[in-house]
Coordinates of C-alpha atoms in Angstrom, one line a residue:
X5 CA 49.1 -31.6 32.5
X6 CA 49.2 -35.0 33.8
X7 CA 46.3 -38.2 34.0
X8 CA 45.9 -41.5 34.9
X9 CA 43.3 -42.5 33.3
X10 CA 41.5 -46.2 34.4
X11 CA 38.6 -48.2 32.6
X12 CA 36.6 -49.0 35.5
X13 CA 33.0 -51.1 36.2
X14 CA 32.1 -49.3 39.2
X15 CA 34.0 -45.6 41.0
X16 CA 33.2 -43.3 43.7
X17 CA 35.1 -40.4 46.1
X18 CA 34.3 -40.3 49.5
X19 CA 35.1 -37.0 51.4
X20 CA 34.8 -37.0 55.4
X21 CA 32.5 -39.8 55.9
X22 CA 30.2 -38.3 52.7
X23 CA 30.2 -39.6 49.1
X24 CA 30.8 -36.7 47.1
X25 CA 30.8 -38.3 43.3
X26 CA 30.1 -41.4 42.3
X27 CA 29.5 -43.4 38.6
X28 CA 26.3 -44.3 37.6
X29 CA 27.2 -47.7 35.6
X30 CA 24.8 -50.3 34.4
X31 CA 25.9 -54.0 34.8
X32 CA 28.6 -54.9 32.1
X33 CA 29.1 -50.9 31.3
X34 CA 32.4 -49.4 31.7
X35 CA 33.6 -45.9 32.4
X36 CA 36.9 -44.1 33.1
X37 CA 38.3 -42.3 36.4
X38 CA 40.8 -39.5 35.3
X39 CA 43.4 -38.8 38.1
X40 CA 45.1 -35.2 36.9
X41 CA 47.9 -33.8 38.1
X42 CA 48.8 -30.0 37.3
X43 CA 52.3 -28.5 36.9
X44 CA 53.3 -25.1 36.8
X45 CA 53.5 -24.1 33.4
X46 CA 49.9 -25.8 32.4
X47 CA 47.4 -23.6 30.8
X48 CA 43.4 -23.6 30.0
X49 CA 44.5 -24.5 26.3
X50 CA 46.5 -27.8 27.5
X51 CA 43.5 -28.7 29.9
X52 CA 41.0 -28.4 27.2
X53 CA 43.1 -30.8 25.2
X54 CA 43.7 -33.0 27.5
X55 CA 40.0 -33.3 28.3
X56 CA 39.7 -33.9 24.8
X57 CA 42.1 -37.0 24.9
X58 CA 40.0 -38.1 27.6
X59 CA 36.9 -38.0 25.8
X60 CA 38.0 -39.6 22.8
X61 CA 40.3 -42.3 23.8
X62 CA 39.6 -45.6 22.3
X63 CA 39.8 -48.2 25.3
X64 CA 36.4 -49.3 26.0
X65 CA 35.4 -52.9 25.1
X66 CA 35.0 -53.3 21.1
X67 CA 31.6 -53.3 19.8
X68 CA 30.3 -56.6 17.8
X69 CA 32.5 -55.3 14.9
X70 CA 35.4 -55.1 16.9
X71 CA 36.1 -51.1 17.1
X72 CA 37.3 -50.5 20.0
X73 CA 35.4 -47.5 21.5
X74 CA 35.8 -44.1 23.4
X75 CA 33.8 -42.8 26.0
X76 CA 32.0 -40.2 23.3
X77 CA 30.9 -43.3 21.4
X78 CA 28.8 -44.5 24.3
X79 CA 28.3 -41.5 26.7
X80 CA 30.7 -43.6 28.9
X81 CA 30.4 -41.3 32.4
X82 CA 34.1 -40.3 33.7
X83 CA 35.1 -39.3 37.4
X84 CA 37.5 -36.5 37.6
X85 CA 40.1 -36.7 41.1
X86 CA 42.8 -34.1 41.4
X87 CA 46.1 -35.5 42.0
X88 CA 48.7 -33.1 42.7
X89 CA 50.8 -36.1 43.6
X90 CA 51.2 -37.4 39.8
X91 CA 53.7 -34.7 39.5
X92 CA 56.1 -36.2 42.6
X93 CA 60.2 -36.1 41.8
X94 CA 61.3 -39.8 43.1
X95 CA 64.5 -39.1 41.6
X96 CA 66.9 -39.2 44.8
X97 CA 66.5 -40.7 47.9
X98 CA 63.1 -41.6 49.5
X99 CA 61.1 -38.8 50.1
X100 CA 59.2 -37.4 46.8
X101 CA 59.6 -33.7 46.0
X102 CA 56.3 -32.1 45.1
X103 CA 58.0 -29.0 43.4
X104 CA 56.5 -29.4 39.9
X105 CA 53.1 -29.7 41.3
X106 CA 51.4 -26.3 40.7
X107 CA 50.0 -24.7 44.1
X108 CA 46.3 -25.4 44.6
X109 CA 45.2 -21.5 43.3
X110 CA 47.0 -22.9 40.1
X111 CA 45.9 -26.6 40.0
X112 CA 41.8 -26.0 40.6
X113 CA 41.2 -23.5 37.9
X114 CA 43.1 -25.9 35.5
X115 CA 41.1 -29.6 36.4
X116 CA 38.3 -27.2 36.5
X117 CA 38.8 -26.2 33.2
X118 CA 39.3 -30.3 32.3
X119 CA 35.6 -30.7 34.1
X120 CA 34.3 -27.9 31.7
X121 CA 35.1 -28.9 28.4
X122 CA 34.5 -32.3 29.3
X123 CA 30.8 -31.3 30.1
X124 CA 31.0 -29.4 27.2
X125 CA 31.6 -31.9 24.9
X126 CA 28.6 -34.2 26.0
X127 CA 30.3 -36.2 28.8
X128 CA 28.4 -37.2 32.3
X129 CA 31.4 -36.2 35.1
X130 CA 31.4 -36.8 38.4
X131 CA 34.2 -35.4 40.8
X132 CA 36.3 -34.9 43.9
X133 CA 36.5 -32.2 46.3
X134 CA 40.1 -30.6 45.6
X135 CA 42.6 -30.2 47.9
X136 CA 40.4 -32.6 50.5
X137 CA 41.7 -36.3 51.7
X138 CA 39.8 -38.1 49.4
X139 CA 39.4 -42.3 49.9
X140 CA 38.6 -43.0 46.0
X141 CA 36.9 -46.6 45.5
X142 CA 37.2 -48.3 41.4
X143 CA 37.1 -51.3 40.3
X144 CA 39.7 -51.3 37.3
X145 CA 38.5 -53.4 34.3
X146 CA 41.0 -55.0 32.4
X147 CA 43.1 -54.1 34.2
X148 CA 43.4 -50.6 31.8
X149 CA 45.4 -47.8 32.8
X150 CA 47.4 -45.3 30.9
X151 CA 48.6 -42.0 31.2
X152 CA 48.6 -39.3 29.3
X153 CA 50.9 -36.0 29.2
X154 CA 49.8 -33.0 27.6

């Protein structure tokens, strides 16, 4: 499994005209959007770790002691956006190959399962509607963004 994970100020996902999940930040708070991206050979044990990761990375702004934080330090909220395209081949010419992306009967169980044990562990996630054209709004803070392969 694949993210893109962004510290952000402000996130939402609108679907058809309709917002369908948005963050709930107060001024000068931060939380994450997690783009992920499913391959074929990804199982419910790789998405519960990656959620994990998720959970508990430290790139939040440093408290007054200067530790930086995770989002399970402050119950930072996280928006969750399948990306089937994080798995593109740009290897030759100029059209991406999507062969490593896992087919959507694959994919949705799997970010599900990410969604779950996120929820499970305490965190406030808001989503996307899979498989739908999606116009996702952020502000990225920093500007953070790493990604992560489990």
């Amino acid at each position: 499994m694949r993210a893109v994970v962004q510290r952000v100020t402000e996130a939402s996902v609108v679907v058809d005209g309709k917002k369908v999940g948005e963050l709930e930040l107060a001024d000068g708070t931060q939380g994450l959007v997690a783009l992920i991206g499913v391959t074929h050979d990804d199982t419910p044990e790789r998405a519960a770790a990656l959620a994990d990761k998720i959970w508990r990375l430290r790139i939040l702004d440093p408290d007054d002691d200067g530790r930086e934080r995770s989002a399970s330090d402050v119950d930072a909220p996280i928006l969750v956006v399948s990306q089937f395209t994080l798995h593109a081949n740009t290897a030759k010419g100029r059209r991406p190959s999507w062969n490593a992306a896992a087919p959507g009967p694959v994919a949705q169980p799997l970010v599900d399962a990410v969604v779950d044990a996120l929820r499970s562990a305490g965190a406030t996630v808001a989503t996307g509607e899979f498989g739908a054209h999606m116009h996702v709004r952020l502000v990225n803070d920093g500007p953070v963004t790493l990604i992560l392969d489990v």
